[in-house]
mmCIF file of C-alpha atoms in Angstrom:
data_model
loop_
_atom_site.group_PDB
_atom_site.id
_atom_site.type_symbol
_atom_site.label_atom_id
_atom_site.label_comp_id
_atom_site.label_asym_id
_atom_site.label_seq_id
_atom_site.Cartn_x
_atom_site.Cartn_y
_atom_site.Cartn_z
ATOM 1 C CA MET A 87 84.914 125.928 110.168
ATOM 2 C CA LEU A 88 88.291 126.370 108.492
ATOM 3 C CA GLY A 89 87.113 123.997 105.148
ATOM 4 C CA ILE A 90 84.398 126.586 104.975
ATOM 5 C CA VAL A 91 86.935 129.231 104.745
ATOM 6 C CA ARG A 92 89.641 127.527 102.477
ATOM 7 C CA GLN A 93 86.901 126.590 99.700
ATOM 8 C CA LYS A 94 85.454 130.917 99.586
ATOM 9 C CA MET A 95 89.759 131.256 99.287
ATOM 10 C CA LEU A 96 90.351 128.284 96.612
ATOM 11 C CA GLY A 97 86.771 129.343 94.065
ATOM 12 C CA GLN A 98 88.263 133.375 94.922
ATOM 13 C CA SER A 99 92.197 132.143 93.963
ATOM 14 C CA LEU A 100 90.524 129.682 90.234
ATOM 15 C CA LEU A 101 89.137 132.488 88.704
ATOM 16 C CA LYS A 102 92.921 134.324 88.766
ATOM 17 C CA ILE A 103 94.529 130.536 87.999
ATOM 18 C CA ARG A 104 92.222 129.343 85.756
ATOM 19 C CA PRO A 105 94.458 129.339 82.564
ATOM 20 C CA ALA A 106 96.820 127.378 83.596
ATOM 21 C CA ILE A 107 94.471 125.341 84.923
ATOM 22 C CA SER A 108 93.675 124.394 80.641
ATOM 23 C CA VAL A 109 96.528 122.595 80.306
ATOM 24 C CA LEU A 110 95.570 120.228 82.486
ATOM 25 C CA ARG A 111 92.450 119.087 80.522
ATOM 26 C CA SER A 112 95.141 117.494 77.563
ATOM 27 C CA TYR A 113 93.876 113.658 77.420
ATOM 28 C CA SER A 114 92.911 110.880 74.776
ATOM 29 C CA SER A 115 89.277 111.208 73.953
ATOM 30 C CA ALA A 116 86.805 107.987 75.873
ATOM 31 C CA ALA A 117 83.067 107.901 76.270
ATOM 32 C CA LYS A 118 83.000 108.418 80.227
ATOM 33 C CA GLN A 119 84.785 111.482 81.845
ATOM 34 C CA MET A 120 84.533 111.343 85.578
ATOM 35 C CA THR A 121 86.567 114.082 87.745
ATOM 36 C CA VAL A 122 88.708 113.055 90.793
ATOM 37 C CA ARG A 123 85.919 113.617 93.394
ATOM 38 C CA GLU A 124 84.277 111.513 92.324
ATOM 39 C CA ALA A 125 86.954 108.903 92.020
ATOM 40 C CA LEU A 126 87.888 109.093 95.065
ATOM 41 C CA ASN A 127 85.236 109.172 96.131
ATOM 42 C CA SER A 128 83.529 106.102 94.359
ATOM 43 C CA ALA A 129 87.349 104.078 95.652
ATOM 44 C CA LEU A 130 86.828 105.273 99.499
ATOM 45 C CA ASP A 131 82.186 103.843 98.603
ATOM 46 C CA GLU A 132 83.920 100.289 96.931
ATOM 47 C CA GLU A 133 85.994 99.412 99.279
ATOM 48 C CA MET A 134 84.612 100.555 102.702
ATOM 49 C CA SER A 135 81.622 98.471 100.909
ATOM 50 C CA ALA A 136 83.542 95.183 100.420
ATOM 51 C CA ASP A 137 86.073 95.553 103.263
ATOM 52 C CA PRO A 138 83.696 96.282 107.356
ATOM 53 C CA LYS A 139 87.968 96.973 108.675
ATOM 54 C CA VAL A 140 88.269 100.139 106.396
ATOM 55 C CA PHE A 141 87.096 103.276 108.443
ATOM 56 C CA LEU A 142 87.239 107.250 107.489
ATOM 57 C CA MET A 143 88.978 109.855 109.785
ATOM 58 C CA GLY A 144 89.382 113.289 109.732
ATOM 59 C CA GLU A 145 88.624 116.291 110.257
ATOM 60 C CA GLU A 146 85.590 118.023 109.139
ATOM 61 C CA VAL A 147 84.674 114.101 106.657
ATOM 62 C CA GLY A 148 82.175 113.296 107.848
ATOM 63 C CA GLU A 149 78.931 115.867 108.977
ATOM 64 C CA TYR A 150 80.433 117.881 106.707
ATOM 65 C CA GLN A 151 81.160 115.384 104.080
ATOM 66 C CA GLY A 152 84.808 116.193 103.423
ATOM 67 C CA ALA A 153 85.865 120.028 103.212
ATOM 68 C CA TYR A 154 86.617 119.241 99.273
ATOM 69 C CA LYS A 155 82.940 116.724 99.328
ATOM 70 C CA ILE A 156 85.393 113.924 98.801
ATOM 71 C CA SER A 157 83.415 111.370 101.427
ATOM 72 C CA LYS A 158 80.789 112.783 100.350
ATOM 73 C CA GLY A 159 77.476 110.592 100.628
ATOM 74 C CA LEU A 160 80.041 108.143 103.652
ATOM 75 C CA LEU A 161 78.366 109.354 106.540
ATOM 76 C CA GLU A 162 74.523 108.144 105.036
ATOM 77 C CA LYS A 163 76.139 105.416 104.159
ATOM 78 C CA TYR A 164 78.232 103.613 106.444
ATOM 79 C CA GLY A 165 76.687 106.029 109.745
ATOM 80 C CA PRO A 166 79.695 107.646 112.448
ATOM 81 C CA GLU A 167 81.284 104.308 113.596
ATOM 82 C CA ARG A 168 83.145 104.088 110.102
ATOM 83 C CA VAL A 169 83.084 107.553 109.332
ATOM 84 C CA LEU A 170 84.349 109.943 112.563
ATOM 85 C CA ASP A 171 85.079 113.753 112.859
ATOM 86 C CA THR A 172 88.607 114.200 114.559
ATOM 87 C CA PRO A 173 88.515 117.278 116.839
ATOM 88 C CA ILE A 174 91.581 119.710 115.205
ATOM 89 C CA THR A 175 93.878 117.754 116.341
ATOM 90 C CA GLU A 176 95.793 115.554 114.035
ATOM 91 C CA ALA A 177 98.358 114.403 116.263
ATOM 92 C CA GLY A 178 96.351 112.396 117.941
ATOM 93 C CA PHE A 179 93.640 111.414 115.536
ATOM 94 C CA ALA A 180 96.488 110.678 113.017
ATOM 95 C CA GLY A 181 98.242 108.292 116.196
ATOM 96 C CA ILE A 182 94.691 106.579 117.182
ATOM 97 C CA GLY A 183 95.252 105.742 113.256
ATOM 98 C CA VAL A 184 98.165 104.086 113.377
ATOM 99 C CA GLY A 185 96.659 101.993 117.192
ATOM 100 C CA ALA A 186 93.862 100.964 114.768
ATOM 101 C CA ALA A 187 95.557 99.360 112.024
ATOM 102 C CA TYR A 188 98.307 97.571 115.032
ATOM 103 C CA TYR A 189 95.116 95.786 115.950
ATOM 104 C CA GLY A 190 94.204 95.167 112.162
ATOM 105 C CA LEU A 191 91.655 97.944 111.429
ATOM 106 C CA LYS A 192 92.493 99.479 107.304
ATOM 107 C CA PRO A 193 91.741 103.698 108.493
ATOM 108 C CA VAL A 194 92.382 105.925 105.662
ATOM 109 C CA VAL A 195 93.208 109.119 107.854
ATOM 110 C CA GLU A 196 92.526 112.490 106.093
ATOM 111 C CA PHE A 197 94.329 115.351 106.269
ATOM 112 C CA MET A 198 91.924 118.276 105.340
ATOM 113 C CA THR A 199 96.237 119.031 103.653
ATOM 114 C CA PHE A 200 99.693 117.423 103.969
ATOM 115 C CA ASN A 201 100.871 120.257 105.811
ATOM 116 C CA PHE A 202 98.901 119.972 108.808
ATOM 117 C CA SER A 203 100.885 116.113 108.990
ATOM 118 C CA MET A 204 104.060 118.032 110.324
ATOM 119 C CA GLN A 205 102.031 117.883 113.421
ATOM 120 C CA ALA A 206 101.163 114.008 113.047
ATOM 121 C CA ILE A 207 104.497 113.419 111.149
ATOM 122 C CA ASP A 208 106.244 111.081 114.337
ATOM 123 C CA HIS A 209 103.204 108.694 114.236
ATOM 124 C CA ILE A 210 103.466 108.796 110.521
ATOM 125 C CA ILE A 211 107.154 108.419 110.980
ATOM 126 C CA ASN A 212 108.263 107.092 113.442
ATOM 127 C CA SER A 213 105.136 104.650 114.744
ATOM 128 C CA ALA A 214 103.833 103.212 111.061
ATOM 129 C CA ALA A 215 107.123 103.108 109.030
ATOM 130 C CA LYS A 216 109.173 101.442 111.077
ATOM 131 C CA SER A 217 106.979 99.377 113.013
ATOM 132 C CA ASN A 218 107.204 96.513 110.072
ATOM 133 C CA TYR A 219 110.994 96.068 110.456
ATOM 134 C CA MET A 220 111.396 96.669 113.946
ATOM 135 C CA SER A 221 109.344 93.787 114.617
ATOM 136 C CA ALA A 222 111.027 91.511 112.066
ATOM 137 C CA GLY A 223 107.278 91.268 109.750
ATOM 138 C CA GLN A 224 104.886 89.756 112.883
ATOM 139 C CA MET A 225 103.731 94.302 113.097
ATOM 140 C CA SER A 226 102.115 94.864 109.517
ATOM 141 C CA VAL A 227 100.410 98.094 109.189
ATOM 142 C CA PRO A 228 97.535 99.264 106.886
ATOM 143 C CA ILE A 229 96.840 102.866 107.067
ATOM 144 C CA VAL A 230 96.454 105.764 104.187
ATOM 145 C CA PHE A 231 97.030 109.060 105.344
ATOM 146 C CA ARG A 232 95.649 110.852 102.371
ATOM 147 C CA GLY A 233 95.125 114.569 101.459
ATOM 148 C CA PRO A 234 95.810 117.813 98.836
ATOM 149 C CA ASN A 235 99.371 118.509 99.097
ATOM 150 C CA GLY A 236 101.474 120.337 96.963
ATOM 151 C CA ALA A 237 99.923 124.513 96.061
ATOM 152 C CA ALA A 238 97.036 124.924 96.092
ATOM 153 C CA ALA A 239 95.892 129.078 95.116
ATOM 154 C CA GLY A 240 97.102 132.359 97.437
ATOM 155 C CA VAL A 241 97.026 129.774 100.416
ATOM 156 C CA GLY A 242 100.541 131.306 101.651
ATOM 157 C CA ALA A 243 103.504 129.346 101.972
ATOM 158 C CA GLN A 244 101.698 127.429 105.392
ATOM 159 C CA HIS A 245 99.861 125.469 103.319
ATOM 160 C CA SER A 246 101.780 125.123 99.851
ATOM 161 C CA GLN A 247 104.906 123.032 100.310
ATOM 162 C CA CYS A 248 104.777 119.705 98.205
ATOM 163 C CA TYR A 249 105.533 117.096 100.490
ATOM 164 C CA ALA A 250 106.528 114.236 97.847
ATOM 165 C CA SER A 251 110.109 114.354 98.719
ATOM 166 C CA TRP A 252 110.019 114.590 102.493
ATOM 167 C CA TYR A 253 107.591 111.322 102.783
ATOM 168 C CA ALA A 254 110.221 109.372 99.912
ATOM 169 C CA SER A 255 112.565 109.231 101.606
ATOM 170 C CA CYS A 256 111.556 107.051 104.922
ATOM 171 C CA PRO A 257 112.151 103.389 104.656
ATOM 172 C CA GLY A 258 109.126 101.171 105.326
ATOM 173 C CA LEU A 259 106.523 103.053 103.506
ATOM 174 C CA LYS A 260 104.797 103.938 100.210
ATOM 175 C CA VAL A 261 104.268 106.904 98.256
ATOM 176 C CA LEU A 262 101.392 107.225 95.879
ATOM 177 C CA SER A 263 100.706 111.056 93.888
ATOM 178 C CA PRO A 264 97.504 110.508 91.772
ATOM 179 C CA TYR A 265 97.000 112.935 88.125
ATOM 180 C CA SER A 266 94.109 111.445 86.248
ATOM 181 C CA SER A 267 91.082 109.712 87.664
ATOM 182 C CA GLU A 268 92.039 106.073 86.800
ATOM 183 C CA ASP A 269 94.417 107.216 89.293
ATOM 184 C CA ALA A 270 93.027 108.555 92.004
ATOM 185 C CA ARG A 271 90.908 104.761 91.502
ATOM 186 C CA GLY A 272 93.194 102.758 91.223
ATOM 187 C CA LEU A 273 96.436 103.666 93.935
ATOM 188 C CA LEU A 274 92.986 105.254 96.686
ATOM 189 C CA LYS A 275 91.880 101.053 96.104
ATOM 190 C CA ALA A 276 95.272 99.734 96.203
ATOM 191 C CA ALA A 277 96.577 102.070 99.157
ATOM 192 C CA ILE A 278 94.121 100.210 101.109
ATOM 193 C CA ARG A 279 94.240 97.455 100.357
ATOM 194 C CA ASP A 280 98.064 97.205 100.348
ATOM 195 C CA PRO A 281 99.305 95.958 103.990
ATOM 196 C CA ASP A 282 101.658 98.719 104.871
ATOM 197 C CA PRO A 283 101.768 102.695 105.903
ATOM 198 C CA VAL A 284 100.769 104.293 103.112
ATOM 199 C CA VAL A 285 101.192 108.315 101.881
ATOM 200 C CA PHE A 286 98.764 109.432 99.826
ATOM 201 C CA LEU A 287 99.940 112.668 97.968
ATOM 202 C CA GLU A 288 96.388 114.306 96.269
ATOM 203 C CA ASN A 289 96.506 117.853 94.532
ATOM 204 C CA GLU A 290 94.355 120.525 95.180
ATOM 205 C CA LEU A 291 93.029 122.634 92.217
ATOM 206 C CA LEU A 292 92.358 118.011 90.094
ATOM 207 C CA TYR A 293 89.311 117.049 92.205
ATOM 208 C CA GLY A 294 86.799 119.115 89.887
ATOM 209 C CA GLU A 295 88.928 117.919 86.473
ATOM 210 C CA SER A 296 87.799 115.509 84.469
ATOM 211 C CA PHE A 297 89.607 113.060 82.933
ATOM 212 C CA PRO A 298 87.701 109.575 80.437
ATOM 213 C CA VAL A 299 87.704 106.864 82.837
ATOM 214 C CA SER A 300 86.876 103.447 80.679
ATOM 215 C CA ASP A 301 85.121 100.567 82.062
ATOM 216 C CA GLU A 302 87.580 98.826 83.507
ATOM 217 C CA VAL A 303 88.039 101.006 85.453
ATOM 218 C CA LEU A 304 85.083 101.636 86.526
ATOM 219 C CA ASP A 305 84.952 97.790 87.365
ATOM 220 C CA SER A 306 84.665 97.600 91.260
ATOM 221 C CA SER A 307 87.787 95.315 91.003
ATOM 222 C CA PHE A 308 90.109 97.334 89.238
ATOM 223 C CA CYS A 309 93.077 98.391 91.445
ATOM 224 C CA LEU A 310 96.710 100.124 89.686
ATOM 225 C CA PRO A 311 99.700 98.479 91.423
ATOM 226 C CA VAL A 312 102.576 99.987 93.532
ATOM 227 C CA GLY A 313 105.705 100.997 92.196
ATOM 228 C CA LYS A 314 104.124 101.439 88.191
ATOM 229 C CA ALA A 315 104.110 104.499 85.972
ATOM 230 C CA LYS A 316 102.466 104.886 82.990
ATOM 231 C CA ILE A 317 103.882 106.285 79.740
ATOM 232 C CA GLU A 318 101.210 109.495 79.032
ATOM 233 C CA ARG A 319 102.094 109.614 76.026
ATOM 234 C CA LYS A 320 105.273 107.777 73.984
ATOM 235 C CA GLY A 321 107.910 109.897 71.860
ATOM 236 C CA LYS A 322 111.621 109.291 71.434
ATOM 237 C CA ASP A 323 113.715 112.727 71.295
ATOM 238 C CA VAL A 324 113.555 113.835 75.071
ATOM 239 C CA THR A 325 111.682 112.386 77.995
ATOM 240 C CA ILE A 326 110.124 114.132 80.965
ATOM 241 C CA THR A 327 108.826 112.438 83.933
ATOM 242 C CA ALA A 328 107.003 114.300 86.445
ATOM 243 C CA PHE A 329 103.264 113.282 88.622
ATOM 244 C CA SER A 330 100.486 115.390 90.783
ATOM 245 C CA LYS A 331 99.665 118.158 88.896
ATOM 246 C CA MET A 332 103.381 118.857 86.633
ATOM 247 C CA VAL A 333 101.301 115.544 83.934
ATOM 248 C CA GLY A 334 99.421 117.902 82.916
ATOM 249 C CA TYR A 335 101.771 120.152 82.743
ATOM 250 C CA ALA A 336 103.758 118.409 81.019
ATOM 251 C CA LEU A 337 101.726 116.498 78.441
ATOM 252 C CA LYS A 338 101.160 120.088 77.195
ATOM 253 C CA ALA A 339 104.636 121.413 77.247
ATOM 254 C CA ALA A 340 104.543 117.822 74.725
ATOM 255 C CA GLU A 341 102.343 119.210 71.873
ATOM 256 C CA ILE A 342 103.897 122.501 72.171
ATOM 257 C CA LEU A 343 107.203 121.130 70.955
ATOM 258 C CA GLU A 344 105.673 118.032 68.329
ATOM 259 C CA LYS A 345 104.715 121.676 66.658
ATOM 260 C CA GLU A 346 108.527 122.635 66.441
ATOM 261 C CA GLY A 347 109.638 118.889 65.555
ATOM 262 C CA ILE A 348 110.686 117.791 68.924
ATOM 263 C CA ASP A 349 109.453 114.509 70.056
ATOM 264 C CA ALA A 350 108.655 114.406 74.241
ATOM 265 C CA GLU A 351 108.251 111.203 76.321
ATOM 266 C CA VAL A 352 106.631 111.609 79.074
ATOM 267 C CA ILE A 353 106.486 109.335 82.212
ATOM 268 C CA ASN A 354 103.231 109.749 84.904
ATOM 269 C CA LEU A 355 105.600 108.462 87.931
ATOM 270 C CA ARG A 356 102.134 106.925 89.948
ATOM 271 C CA SER A 357 104.331 106.385 92.561
ATOM 272 C CA ILE A 358 106.896 107.978 94.624
ATOM 273 C CA ARG A 359 108.382 104.727 96.128
ATOM 274 C CA PRO A 360 109.195 102.688 94.823
ATOM 275 C CA LEU A 361 109.849 104.793 91.881
ATOM 276 C CA ASP A 362 109.502 102.991 88.712
ATOM 277 C CA ARG A 363 113.389 103.122 88.066
ATOM 278 C CA SER A 364 113.351 100.512 85.673
ATOM 279 C CA THR A 365 110.898 102.471 82.583
ATOM 280 C CA ILE A 366 112.806 105.369 83.603
ATOM 281 C CA ASN A 367 115.585 104.580 83.019
ATOM 282 C CA ALA A 368 114.607 102.331 79.825
ATOM 283 C CA SER A 369 113.149 105.365 78.630
ATOM 284 C CA VAL A 370 116.091 108.207 78.486
ATOM 285 C CA ARG A 371 117.490 104.659 76.208
ATOM 286 C CA LYS A 372 115.169 104.818 73.430
ATOM 287 C CA THR A 373 115.143 109.154 74.120
ATOM 288 C CA ASN A 374 118.987 109.746 75.283
ATOM 289 C CA ARG A 375 117.909 112.858 77.683
ATOM 290 C CA LEU A 376 115.623 113.340 80.648
ATOM 291 C CA ILE A 377 113.453 116.092 81.872
ATOM 292 C CA THR A 378 112.259 115.718 85.564
ATOM 293 C CA VAL A 379 109.700 118.087 87.141
ATOM 294 C CA GLU A 380 107.838 118.486 89.302
ATOM 295 C CA GLU A 381 105.986 121.521 92.664
ATOM 296 C CA GLY A 382 108.156 120.565 95.225
ATOM 297 C CA PHE A 383 111.921 122.468 96.623
ATOM 298 C CA PRO A 384 114.501 121.656 93.916
ATOM 299 C CA GLN A 385 116.828 120.831 97.028
ATOM 300 C CA HIS A 386 116.876 116.854 97.775
ATOM 301 C CA GLY A 387 113.238 116.542 95.360
ATOM 302 C CA VAL A 388 111.599 113.797 93.702
ATOM 303 C CA GLY A 389 113.473 115.290 89.998
ATOM 304 C CA ALA A 390 117.027 114.720 92.247
ATOM 305 C CA GLU A 391 116.474 111.589 93.017
ATOM 306 C CA ILE A 392 115.436 110.043 89.170
ATOM 307 C CA CYS A 393 118.343 112.147 87.552
ATOM 308 C CA ALA A 394 120.903 110.313 90.205
ATOM 309 C CA SER A 395 118.930 107.033 88.948
ATOM 310 C CA VAL A 396 119.372 107.362 85.772
ATOM 311 C CA VAL A 397 122.965 108.392 85.565
ATOM 312 C CA GLU A 398 123.664 105.741 87.674
ATOM 313 C CA GLU A 399 121.922 102.869 85.148
ATOM 314 C CA SER A 400 122.499 104.645 81.646
ATOM 315 C CA PHE A 401 125.018 108.094 81.647
ATOM 316 C CA ALA A 402 126.411 105.836 78.890
ATOM 317 C CA TYR A 403 123.328 106.714 76.942
ATOM 318 C CA LEU A 404 122.643 110.630 77.826
ATOM 319 C CA ASP A 405 123.499 112.639 74.301
ATOM 320 C CA ALA A 406 122.532 116.148 76.912
ATOM 321 C CA PRO A 407 122.524 117.257 79.835
ATOM 322 C CA VAL A 408 119.891 115.800 82.592
ATOM 323 C CA GLU A 409 117.609 119.188 84.005
ATOM 324 C CA ARG A 410 115.304 119.459 87.124
ATOM 325 C CA ILE A 411 112.258 121.517 86.486
ATOM 326 C CA ALA A 412 110.975 122.319 89.794
ATOM 327 C CA GLY A 413 109.353 125.429 92.121
ATOM 328 C CA ALA A 414 111.395 128.370 93.494
ATOM 329 C CA ASP A 415 114.045 127.723 96.861
ATOM 330 C CA VAL A 416 111.748 129.621 98.142
ATOM 331 C CA PRO A 417 108.533 129.615 101.126
ATOM 332 C CA MET A 418 105.479 130.341 98.582
ATOM 333 C CA PRO A 419 104.955 133.935 97.668
ATOM 334 C CA TYR A 420 101.133 134.558 98.417
ATOM 335 C CA ALA A 421 100.497 136.945 95.742
ATOM 336 C CA ALA A 422 99.206 135.572 92.111
ATOM 337 C CA ASN A 423 102.494 137.160 90.515
ATOM 338 C CA LEU A 424 104.856 135.632 92.174
ATOM 339 C CA GLU A 425 103.376 132.387 92.985
ATOM 340 C CA ARG A 426 103.147 131.838 90.080
ATOM 341 C CA MET A 427 106.719 132.200 89.926
ATOM 342 C CA ALA A 428 107.160 130.452 92.091
ATOM 343 C CA VAL A 429 105.771 127.244 90.558
ATOM 344 C CA PRO A 430 106.594 125.016 87.303
ATOM 345 C CA GLN A 431 104.930 126.294 84.339
ATOM 346 C CA VAL A 432 104.670 124.571 80.760
ATOM 347 C CA GLU A 433 106.824 127.293 78.742
ATOM 348 C CA ASP A 434 109.580 126.387 81.415
ATOM 349 C CA ILE A 435 109.328 122.740 80.883
ATOM 350 C CA VAL A 436 109.275 123.761 77.091
ATOM 351 C CA ARG A 437 112.511 125.248 77.988
ATOM 352 C CA ALA A 438 113.829 122.361 78.429
ATOM 353 C CA ALA A 439 113.248 120.182 76.578
ATOM 354 C CA LYS A 440 115.113 122.259 73.412
ATOM 355 C CA ARG A 441 117.956 123.306 75.530
ATOM 356 C CA ALA A 442 118.358 119.371 76.405
ATOM 357 C CA CYS A 443 117.451 119.033 72.329
ATOM 358 C CA TYR A 444 119.979 121.256 71.306
ATOM 359 C CA ARG A 445 117.215 124.075 69.883
ATOM 360 C CA ALA A 446 118.002 126.570 72.672
ATOM 361 C CA VAL A 447 121.057 128.285 74.563
ATOM 362 C CA PRO A 448 122.086 126.397 77.253
ATOM 363 C CA LEU A 449 121.628 128.689 80.316
ATOM 364 C CA ALA A 450 125.554 128.463 80.840
ATOM 365 C CA ALA A 451 126.285 129.656 77.773
ATOM 366 C CA ALA A 452 123.349 133.014 77.945
ATOM 367 C CA ALA A 453 124.289 133.086 81.502
#
């Protein structure tokens, strides 16, 4: 099966990138630890238990218990009527999911990777996102499209793209992207309960990462608000925005910058659409500097939208040009050394923050 092949490829590739993943562990201490995989699994389990209208469908989600074991144990607990294995036909099962949502059910549609959602984008955009508006509010579409998004490791250009800016550009969709176990658990619950279609962008390399969780997060009633960012680290010298795996990189960069006298504020966006513009602008008005970080392509990216928002609303507060850190403007290379060069690294964030704080030679001067 395709999932087994991808698991083997990932296991081999992780050995090469283990040092990079270690930066994701920079998080506050707490008594209990939970992996992102466990957080997603528990959120699905609790929402399916609480609401019989919720069901899961996708490739290998049942008998194989998910290509990444997110749906482990759910088939046994809820049966094949609520955990449905589908053929390899994203357009087919995405369309079935939208139809079920029209009928009043709450499907959670898993894509083995969001790269494969390109086969289903007509249903996501035209069938799901636009129906509420075109029906004058008479028809809601409570559906979640979820799965790994962005670069993994050694899977080439066609399996490595970030679709955050693609889906976030479409009115009618909500787009969420978790970083920690708290994010994954709280945001997935919010997505399933939401009356509108939600695109839920996970990260393959974060599934096995452990994060501290409080008793509040473990409570079955826990849910995070859609459209609200989280300030992961307070600071006064420069604002760094990031989402998904890049939040961990931003936190690691902030630790390095602190040793050099730069106090960085790190914002975990959590929600790409709606975007928490008020939190971002409030931070920039305090720090007077902005660095955006994302894995996706630079042109028309999430960072570009954030920069535009800050220029429109907080231009007078800026003491330095805004900087965007993004993936290289090329299809993802397969070779490991080139792959590393194509996605943002911690040192890229550090250099950008130093430039913004006038601790390094600006790019224009260096050129």
